[in-house]
Coordinates of C-alpha atoms in Angstrom, one line a residue:
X1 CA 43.9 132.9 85.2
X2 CA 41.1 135.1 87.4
X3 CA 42.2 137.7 89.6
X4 CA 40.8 135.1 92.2
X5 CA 42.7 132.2 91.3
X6 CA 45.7 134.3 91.0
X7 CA 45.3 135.4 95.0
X8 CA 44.5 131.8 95.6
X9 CA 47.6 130.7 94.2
X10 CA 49.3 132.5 97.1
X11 CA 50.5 131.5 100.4
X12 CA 48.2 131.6 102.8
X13 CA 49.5 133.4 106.8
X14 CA 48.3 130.3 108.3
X15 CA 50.5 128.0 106.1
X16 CA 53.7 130.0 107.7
X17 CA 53.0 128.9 110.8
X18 CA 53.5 125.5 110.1
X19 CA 57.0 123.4 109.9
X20 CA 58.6 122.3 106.8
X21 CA 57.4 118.9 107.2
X22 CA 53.9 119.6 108.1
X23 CA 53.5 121.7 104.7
X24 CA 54.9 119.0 102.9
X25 CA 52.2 116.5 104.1
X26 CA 49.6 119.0 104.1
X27 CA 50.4 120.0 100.7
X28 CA 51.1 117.3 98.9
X29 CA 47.1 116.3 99.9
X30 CA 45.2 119.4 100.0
X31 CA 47.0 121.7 97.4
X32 CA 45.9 121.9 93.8
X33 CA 48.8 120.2 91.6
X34 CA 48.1 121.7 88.9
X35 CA 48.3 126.2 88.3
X36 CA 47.3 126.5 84.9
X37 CA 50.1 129.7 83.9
X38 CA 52.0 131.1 86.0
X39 CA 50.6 133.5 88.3
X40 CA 50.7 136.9 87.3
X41 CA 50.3 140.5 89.5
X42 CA 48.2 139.3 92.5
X43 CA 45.3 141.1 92.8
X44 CA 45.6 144.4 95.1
X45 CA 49.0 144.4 95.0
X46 CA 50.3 148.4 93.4
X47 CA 53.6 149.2 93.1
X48 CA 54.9 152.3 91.3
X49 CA 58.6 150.6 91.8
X50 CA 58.3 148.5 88.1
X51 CA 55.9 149.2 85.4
X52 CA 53.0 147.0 85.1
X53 CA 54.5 145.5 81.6
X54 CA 57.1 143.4 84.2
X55 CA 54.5 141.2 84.9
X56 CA 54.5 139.3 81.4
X57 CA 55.9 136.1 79.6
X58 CA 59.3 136.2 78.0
X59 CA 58.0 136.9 74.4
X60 CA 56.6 140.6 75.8
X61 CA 60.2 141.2 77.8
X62 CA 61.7 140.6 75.5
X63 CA 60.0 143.2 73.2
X64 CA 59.6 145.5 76.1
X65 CA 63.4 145.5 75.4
X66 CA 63.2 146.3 71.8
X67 CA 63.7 142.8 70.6
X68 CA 61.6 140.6 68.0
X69 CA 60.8 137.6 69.7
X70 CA 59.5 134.4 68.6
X71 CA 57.4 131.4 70.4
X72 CA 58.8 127.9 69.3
X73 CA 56.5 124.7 70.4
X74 CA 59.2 121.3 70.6
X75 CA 57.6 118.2 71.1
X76 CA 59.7 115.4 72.5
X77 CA 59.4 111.7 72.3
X78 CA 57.7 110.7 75.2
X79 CA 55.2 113.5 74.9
X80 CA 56.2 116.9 76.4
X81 CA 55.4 120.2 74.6
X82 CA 58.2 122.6 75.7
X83 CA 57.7 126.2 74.8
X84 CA 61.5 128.1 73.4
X85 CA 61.5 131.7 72.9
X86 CA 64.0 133.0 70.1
X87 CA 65.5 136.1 70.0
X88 CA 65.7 137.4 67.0
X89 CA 67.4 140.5 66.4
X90 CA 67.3 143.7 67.8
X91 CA 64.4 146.1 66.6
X92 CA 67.1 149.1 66.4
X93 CA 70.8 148.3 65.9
X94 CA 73.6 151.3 66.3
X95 CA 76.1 151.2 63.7
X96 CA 78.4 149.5 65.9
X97 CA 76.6 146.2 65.7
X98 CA 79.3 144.0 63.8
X99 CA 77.5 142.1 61.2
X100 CA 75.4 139.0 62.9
X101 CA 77.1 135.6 62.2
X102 CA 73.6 134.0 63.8
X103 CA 75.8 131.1 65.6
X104 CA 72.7 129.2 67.3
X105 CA 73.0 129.5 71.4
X106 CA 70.7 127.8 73.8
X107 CA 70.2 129.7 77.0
X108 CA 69.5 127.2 79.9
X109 CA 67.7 128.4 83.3
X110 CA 67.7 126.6 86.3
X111 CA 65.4 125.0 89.0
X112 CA 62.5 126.7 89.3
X113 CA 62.8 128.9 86.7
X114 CA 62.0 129.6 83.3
X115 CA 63.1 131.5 80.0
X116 CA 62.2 134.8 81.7
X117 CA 65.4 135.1 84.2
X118 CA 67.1 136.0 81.2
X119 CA 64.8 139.5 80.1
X120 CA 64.0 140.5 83.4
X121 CA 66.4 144.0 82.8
X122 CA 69.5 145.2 80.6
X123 CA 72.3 144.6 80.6
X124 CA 71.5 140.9 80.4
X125 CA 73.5 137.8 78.7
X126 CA 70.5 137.2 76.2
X127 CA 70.4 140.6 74.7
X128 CA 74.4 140.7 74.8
X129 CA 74.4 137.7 73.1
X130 CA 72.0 139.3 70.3
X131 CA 73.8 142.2 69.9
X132 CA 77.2 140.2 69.3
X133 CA 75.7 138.3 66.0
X134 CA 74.5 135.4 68.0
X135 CA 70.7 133.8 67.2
X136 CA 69.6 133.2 70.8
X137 CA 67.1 130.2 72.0
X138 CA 65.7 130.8 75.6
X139 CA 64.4 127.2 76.7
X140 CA 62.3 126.1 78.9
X141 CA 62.2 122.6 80.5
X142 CA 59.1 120.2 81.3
X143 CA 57.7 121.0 84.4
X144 CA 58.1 124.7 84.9
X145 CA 55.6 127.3 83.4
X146 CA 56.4 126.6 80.2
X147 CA 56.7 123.5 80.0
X148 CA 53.0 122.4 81.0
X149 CA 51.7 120.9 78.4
X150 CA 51.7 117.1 77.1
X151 CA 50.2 115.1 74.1
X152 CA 48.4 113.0 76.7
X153 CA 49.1 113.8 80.0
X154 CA 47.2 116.4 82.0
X155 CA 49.4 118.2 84.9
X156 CA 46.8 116.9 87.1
X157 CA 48.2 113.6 86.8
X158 CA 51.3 112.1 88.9
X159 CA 52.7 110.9 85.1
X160 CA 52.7 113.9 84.4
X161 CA 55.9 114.7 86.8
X162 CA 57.5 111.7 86.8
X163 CA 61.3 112.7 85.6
X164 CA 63.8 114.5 87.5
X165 CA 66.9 116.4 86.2
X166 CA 68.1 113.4 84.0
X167 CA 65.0 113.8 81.9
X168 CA 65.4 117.6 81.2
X169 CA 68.7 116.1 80.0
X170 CA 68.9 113.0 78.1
X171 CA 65.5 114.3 76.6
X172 CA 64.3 117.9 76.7
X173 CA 68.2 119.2 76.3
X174 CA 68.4 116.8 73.0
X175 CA 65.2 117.6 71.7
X176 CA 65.8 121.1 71.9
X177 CA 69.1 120.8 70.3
X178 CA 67.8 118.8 67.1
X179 CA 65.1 121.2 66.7
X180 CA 67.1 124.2 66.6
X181 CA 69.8 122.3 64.3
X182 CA 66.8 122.0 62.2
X183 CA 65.1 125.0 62.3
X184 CA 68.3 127.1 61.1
X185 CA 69.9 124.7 59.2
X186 CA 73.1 125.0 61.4
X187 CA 75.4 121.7 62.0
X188 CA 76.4 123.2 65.7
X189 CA 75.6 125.5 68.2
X190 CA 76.9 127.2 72.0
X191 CA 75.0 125.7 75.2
X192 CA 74.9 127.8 78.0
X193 CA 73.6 126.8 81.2
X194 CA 72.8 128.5 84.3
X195 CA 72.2 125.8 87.6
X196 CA 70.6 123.2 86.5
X197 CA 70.7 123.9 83.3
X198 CA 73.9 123.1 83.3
X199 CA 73.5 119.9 85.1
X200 CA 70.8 119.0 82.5
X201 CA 73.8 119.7 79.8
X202 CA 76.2 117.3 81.6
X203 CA 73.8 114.4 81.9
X204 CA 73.4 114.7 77.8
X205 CA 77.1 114.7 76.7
X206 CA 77.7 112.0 79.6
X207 CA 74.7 109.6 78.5
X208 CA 75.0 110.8 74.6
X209 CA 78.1 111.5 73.5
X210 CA 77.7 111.7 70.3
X211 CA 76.4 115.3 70.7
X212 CA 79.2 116.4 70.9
X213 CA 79.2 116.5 67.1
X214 CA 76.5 119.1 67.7
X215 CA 77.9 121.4 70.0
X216 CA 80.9 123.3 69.8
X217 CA 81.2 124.7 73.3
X218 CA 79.6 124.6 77.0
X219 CA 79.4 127.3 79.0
X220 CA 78.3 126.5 82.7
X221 CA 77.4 129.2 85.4
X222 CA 76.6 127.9 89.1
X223 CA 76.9 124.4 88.1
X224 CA 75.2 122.1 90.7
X225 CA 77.1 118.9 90.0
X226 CA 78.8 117.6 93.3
X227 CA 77.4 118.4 97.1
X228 CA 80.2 117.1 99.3
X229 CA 80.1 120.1 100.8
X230 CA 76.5 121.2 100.9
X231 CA 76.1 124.7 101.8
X232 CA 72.5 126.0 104.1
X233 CA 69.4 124.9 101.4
X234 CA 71.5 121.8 99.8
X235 CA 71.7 120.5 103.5
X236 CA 67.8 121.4 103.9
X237 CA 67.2 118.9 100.4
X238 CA 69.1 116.3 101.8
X239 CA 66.8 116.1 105.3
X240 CA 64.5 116.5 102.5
X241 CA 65.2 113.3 100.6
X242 CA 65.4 111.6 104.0
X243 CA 61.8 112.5 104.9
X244 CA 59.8 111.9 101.8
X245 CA 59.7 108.1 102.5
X246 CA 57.8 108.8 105.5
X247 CA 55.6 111.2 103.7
X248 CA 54.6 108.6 101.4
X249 CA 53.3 106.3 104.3
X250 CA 51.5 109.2 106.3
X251 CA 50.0 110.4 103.5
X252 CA 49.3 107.0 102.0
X253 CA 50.0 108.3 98.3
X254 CA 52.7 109.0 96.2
X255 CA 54.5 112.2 96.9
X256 CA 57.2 111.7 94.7
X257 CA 55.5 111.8 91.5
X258 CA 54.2 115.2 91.5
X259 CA 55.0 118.9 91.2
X260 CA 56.8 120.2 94.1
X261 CA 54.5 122.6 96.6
X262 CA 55.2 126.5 96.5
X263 CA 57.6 126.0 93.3
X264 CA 55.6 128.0 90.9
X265 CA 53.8 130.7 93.8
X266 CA 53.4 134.6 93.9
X267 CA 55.8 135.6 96.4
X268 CA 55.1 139.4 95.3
X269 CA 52.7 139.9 97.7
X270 CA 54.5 138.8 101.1
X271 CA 57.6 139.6 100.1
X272 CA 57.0 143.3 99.2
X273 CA 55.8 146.3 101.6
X274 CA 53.7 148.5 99.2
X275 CA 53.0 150.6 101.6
X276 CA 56.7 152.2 101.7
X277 CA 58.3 150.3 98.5
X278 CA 60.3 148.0 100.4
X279 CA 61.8 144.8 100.1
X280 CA 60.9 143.0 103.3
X281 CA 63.7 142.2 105.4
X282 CA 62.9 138.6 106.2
X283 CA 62.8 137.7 102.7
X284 CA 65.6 139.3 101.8
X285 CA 67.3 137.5 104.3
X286 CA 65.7 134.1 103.8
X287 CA 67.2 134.5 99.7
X288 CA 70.5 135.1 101.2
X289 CA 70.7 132.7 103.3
X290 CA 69.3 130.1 100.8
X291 CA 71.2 131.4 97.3
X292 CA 74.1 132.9 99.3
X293 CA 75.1 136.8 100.3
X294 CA 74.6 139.0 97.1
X295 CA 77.7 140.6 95.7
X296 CA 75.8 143.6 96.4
X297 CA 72.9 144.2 98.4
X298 CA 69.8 143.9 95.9
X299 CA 67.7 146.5 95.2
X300 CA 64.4 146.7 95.5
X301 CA 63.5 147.1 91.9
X302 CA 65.7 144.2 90.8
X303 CA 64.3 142.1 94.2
X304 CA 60.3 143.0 92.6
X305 CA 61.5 141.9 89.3
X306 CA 63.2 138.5 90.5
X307 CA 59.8 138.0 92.4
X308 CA 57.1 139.2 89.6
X309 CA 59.1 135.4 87.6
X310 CA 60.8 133.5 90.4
X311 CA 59.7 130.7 91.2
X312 CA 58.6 129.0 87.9
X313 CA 57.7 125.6 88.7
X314 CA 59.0 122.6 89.1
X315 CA 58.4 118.2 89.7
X316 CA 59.4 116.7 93.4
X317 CA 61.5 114.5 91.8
X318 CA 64.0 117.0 90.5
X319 CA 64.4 118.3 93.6
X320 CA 64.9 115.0 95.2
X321 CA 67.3 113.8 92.3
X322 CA 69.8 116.7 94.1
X323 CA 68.6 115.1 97.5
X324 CA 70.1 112.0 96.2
X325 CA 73.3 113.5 95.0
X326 CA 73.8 115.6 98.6
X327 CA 73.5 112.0 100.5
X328 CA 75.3 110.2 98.5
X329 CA 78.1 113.2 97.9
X330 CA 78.4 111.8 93.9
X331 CA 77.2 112.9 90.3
X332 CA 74.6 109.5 90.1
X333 CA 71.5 108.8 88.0
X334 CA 68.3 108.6 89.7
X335 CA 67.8 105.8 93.0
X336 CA 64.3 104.2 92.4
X337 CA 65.2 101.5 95.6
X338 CA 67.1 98.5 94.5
X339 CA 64.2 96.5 93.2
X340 CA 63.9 98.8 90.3
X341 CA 67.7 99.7 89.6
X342 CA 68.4 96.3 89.3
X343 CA 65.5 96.3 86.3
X344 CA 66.8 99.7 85.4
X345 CA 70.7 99.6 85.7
X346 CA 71.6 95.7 86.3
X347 CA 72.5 96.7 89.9
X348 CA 70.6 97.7 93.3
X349 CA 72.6 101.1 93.5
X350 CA 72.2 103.7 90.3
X351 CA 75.2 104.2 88.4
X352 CA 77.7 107.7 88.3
X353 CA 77.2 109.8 85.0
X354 CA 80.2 108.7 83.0
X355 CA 82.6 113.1 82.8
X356 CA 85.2 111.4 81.2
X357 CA 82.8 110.4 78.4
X358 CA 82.4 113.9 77.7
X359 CA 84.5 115.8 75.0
X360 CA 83.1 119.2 74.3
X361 CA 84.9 122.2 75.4
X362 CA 83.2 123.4 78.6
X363 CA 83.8 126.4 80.7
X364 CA 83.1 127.3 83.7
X365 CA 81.8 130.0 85.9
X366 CA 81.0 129.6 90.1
X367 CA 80.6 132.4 92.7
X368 CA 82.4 132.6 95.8
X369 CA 79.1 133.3 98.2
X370 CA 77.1 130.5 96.5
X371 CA 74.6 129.5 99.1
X372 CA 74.3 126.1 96.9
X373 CA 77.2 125.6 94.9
X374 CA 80.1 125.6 97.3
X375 CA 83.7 126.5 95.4
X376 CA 85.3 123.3 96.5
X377 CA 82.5 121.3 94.6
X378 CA 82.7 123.1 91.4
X379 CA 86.8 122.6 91.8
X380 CA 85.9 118.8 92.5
X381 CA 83.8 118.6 89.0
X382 CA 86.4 120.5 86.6
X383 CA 89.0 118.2 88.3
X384 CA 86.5 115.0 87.0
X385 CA 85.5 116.1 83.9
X386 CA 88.8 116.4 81.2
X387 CA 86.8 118.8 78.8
X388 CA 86.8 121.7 81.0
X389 CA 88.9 124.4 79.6
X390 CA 88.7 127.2 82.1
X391 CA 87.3 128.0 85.6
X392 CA 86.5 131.1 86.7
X393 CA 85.9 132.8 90.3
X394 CA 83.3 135.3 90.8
X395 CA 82.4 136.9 93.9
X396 CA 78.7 136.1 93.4
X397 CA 75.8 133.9 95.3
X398 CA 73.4 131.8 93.2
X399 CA 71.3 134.8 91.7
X400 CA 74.1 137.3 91.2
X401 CA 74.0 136.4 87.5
X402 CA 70.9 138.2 86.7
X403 CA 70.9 140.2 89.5
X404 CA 74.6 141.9 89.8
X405 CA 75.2 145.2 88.6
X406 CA 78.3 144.4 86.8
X407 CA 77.1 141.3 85.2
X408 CA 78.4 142.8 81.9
X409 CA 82.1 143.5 82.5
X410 CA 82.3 140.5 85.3
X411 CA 81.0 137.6 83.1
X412 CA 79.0 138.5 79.9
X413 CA 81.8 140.2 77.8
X414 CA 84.1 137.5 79.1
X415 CA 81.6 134.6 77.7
X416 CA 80.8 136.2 74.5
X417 CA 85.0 136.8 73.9
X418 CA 85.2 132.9 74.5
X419 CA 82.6 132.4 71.8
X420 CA 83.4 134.1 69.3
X421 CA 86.5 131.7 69.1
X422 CA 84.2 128.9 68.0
X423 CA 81.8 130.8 64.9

């Protein structure tokens, strides 16, 4: 991508004067659907805060690190290329690195984001994981910036985005599996899902359970399953899923079918004072009150990292899927409008994802000051779904798992002493 493009890719001042609706409309008409990768350091913008190697794909994070990293391409059966990093080994071990037993684990990002959450700084779980014996896979899911390319679909085209959250399940979760089954000759590996990563896990041992015969154990962070108690943004997506009927007949095109606006923008730029090194104060608040109050207040180092990645990209329809799921208050499969779940399902309303269908060993992980998972939703799912083995309380918002200082002693070590039961 130009320098150009790059800037272009930006928000534009004018655009923040505007309401949420009014950007939808104008948006969904006027703004390119298609960024070609993911926009990199905008042009102008110097910062002396993070080295210019932060603005990179996973494979040179993860290197920046000292890791070896390698680029997977998975095709899937209806056409999607998704792109996996794999982790290796570590470039220099210490003599206390116990012997690797390579147990396969897929590392699952969420809405919006993309393999590079995990590598943005160290301590992280991806490393951790590494450096306990483990052969880590970073995936990526169709629609964010790494998962942008089809056999036959160009992103330009609304086909292009037409899946939601039960896709990146039933599909790009399975595919994924199977290829890394294949590729290391394993029988079984460890999921572990952050957001809707995990969702994406539960619709595939719900809808196929017979993967459970390829996965030993489930590890969820932030799990966005149930909304009966939507906290600030999951109430926004809700209005949200009200409103895009009407968008569809002011516009007079489809808005549904598409990549969802701002989801994969620079946010560098208006986020960040270069002048004095600071993390502006309205965006900082705007994260907390979307994600939920940091366990900590974020630094400004960490806060440039998050935005050099974050957001990745991502379809309308996933975003409505949760819109669905905040009305309704359940754990359903997509509503297409009656005429079309009756073709689809045999009845006018779409059918709950079967939790007692699942059997693998899950366990869980939720934060306290989750601005979108509230506690007494997570509480609701572990109480539905038998094969949760243990829940536990963090006092973290929706980020704090790549952003928390003591991510290591308050969740990593804990995860990787759970799996090491299972190699």
């Amino acid at each position: 991508m130009s320098a150009s493009s790059c800037v272009q890719c930006c928000f534009s001042p004018l655009l923040m004067t505007l309401s949420a609706a009014q950007l939808l409309v104008l948006l969904s008409v006027v703004w390119p659907s298609y960024v070609t990768t993911y926009c990199r350091k905008p042009r102008g913008f110097e910062t002396k805060l993070v080295p210019d190697s932060m603005w990179a794909p996973t494979e040179r994070l993860i290197e920046n690190l000292g890791y070896d990293a390698a680029v997977h391409t998975i095709p899937t059966p209806d056409g999607y290329l998704l792109t996996v990093h794999r982790i290796s080994g570590a470039k220099q071990k210490s003599p206390r690195d116990r012997p690797p037993h390579n147990t396969p684990v897929l590392v699952s990002a969420g809405l919006a984001s993309n393999s590079e959450m995990w590598v943005l700084r160290e301590p992280n779980l991806a490393t951790s994981l590494v450096n306990a014996g483990f052969d880590v896979w970073l995936t990526n899911f169709r629609g964010n910036s790494y998962g942008l390319r089809h056999e036959t679909l160009h992103p330009k085209r609304h086909e292009f985005w037409d899946f939601s959250w039960h896709e990146n399940g039933l599909i790009d979760q399975a595919s994924t599996i199977d290829y890394v089954l294949e590729t290391t000759g394993r029988n079984k590996l460890i999921t572990i899902g952050h957001s809707m990563g995990s969702t994406a896990q539960v619709v595939l041992l719900s809808e196929k359970p017979s993967y459970a015969e390829k996965v030993l154990c489930s590890v969820f962070l932030a799990p966005p399953i149930y909304f009966s108690k939507p906290p600030v943004l999951p109430t926004a997506l809700r209005n949200l899923f009200y409103l895009l009927p009407q968008l569809k007949e002011s516009t007079g095109r489809n808005v549904v079918n598409d990549k969802m606006p701002f989801m994969d923008q620079c946010m560098a730029a208006y986020c960040f004072q270069t002048a004095n090194e600071k993390f502006n104060n309205l965006c900082r608040a705007g994260i907390s009150a979307m994600l939920g109050k940091p366990q900590k207040r974020i630094s400004d180092v960490n806060a440039l990292k998050l935005l050099a990645h974050f957001p990745g990209g991502g379809s309308i329809r996933q975003v409505l899927h949760y819109g669905q799921s905040i009305a309704s208050g359940g754990f359903q499969k997509y509503d297409f409008g009656s005429v079309k779940n009756l073709k689809l399902y045999g009845s006018p309303h779409p059918p709950s994802y079967n939790l007692s269908a699942i059997t693998t060993p899950i366990y869980v992980y939720y934060g306290t000051s989750d601005g979108l998972v509230s506690s007494e939703d997570v509480r609701k799912f572990t109480k539905q779904c038998p094969a949760v083995k243990e829940v536990h309380a963090l006092p973290y918002n929706h980020l704090d798992y790549a952003l928390a200082d003591d991510i290591n002693e308050a969740y990593i070590k804990p995860v990787i002493g759970t799996l090491m039961k299972y190699i």
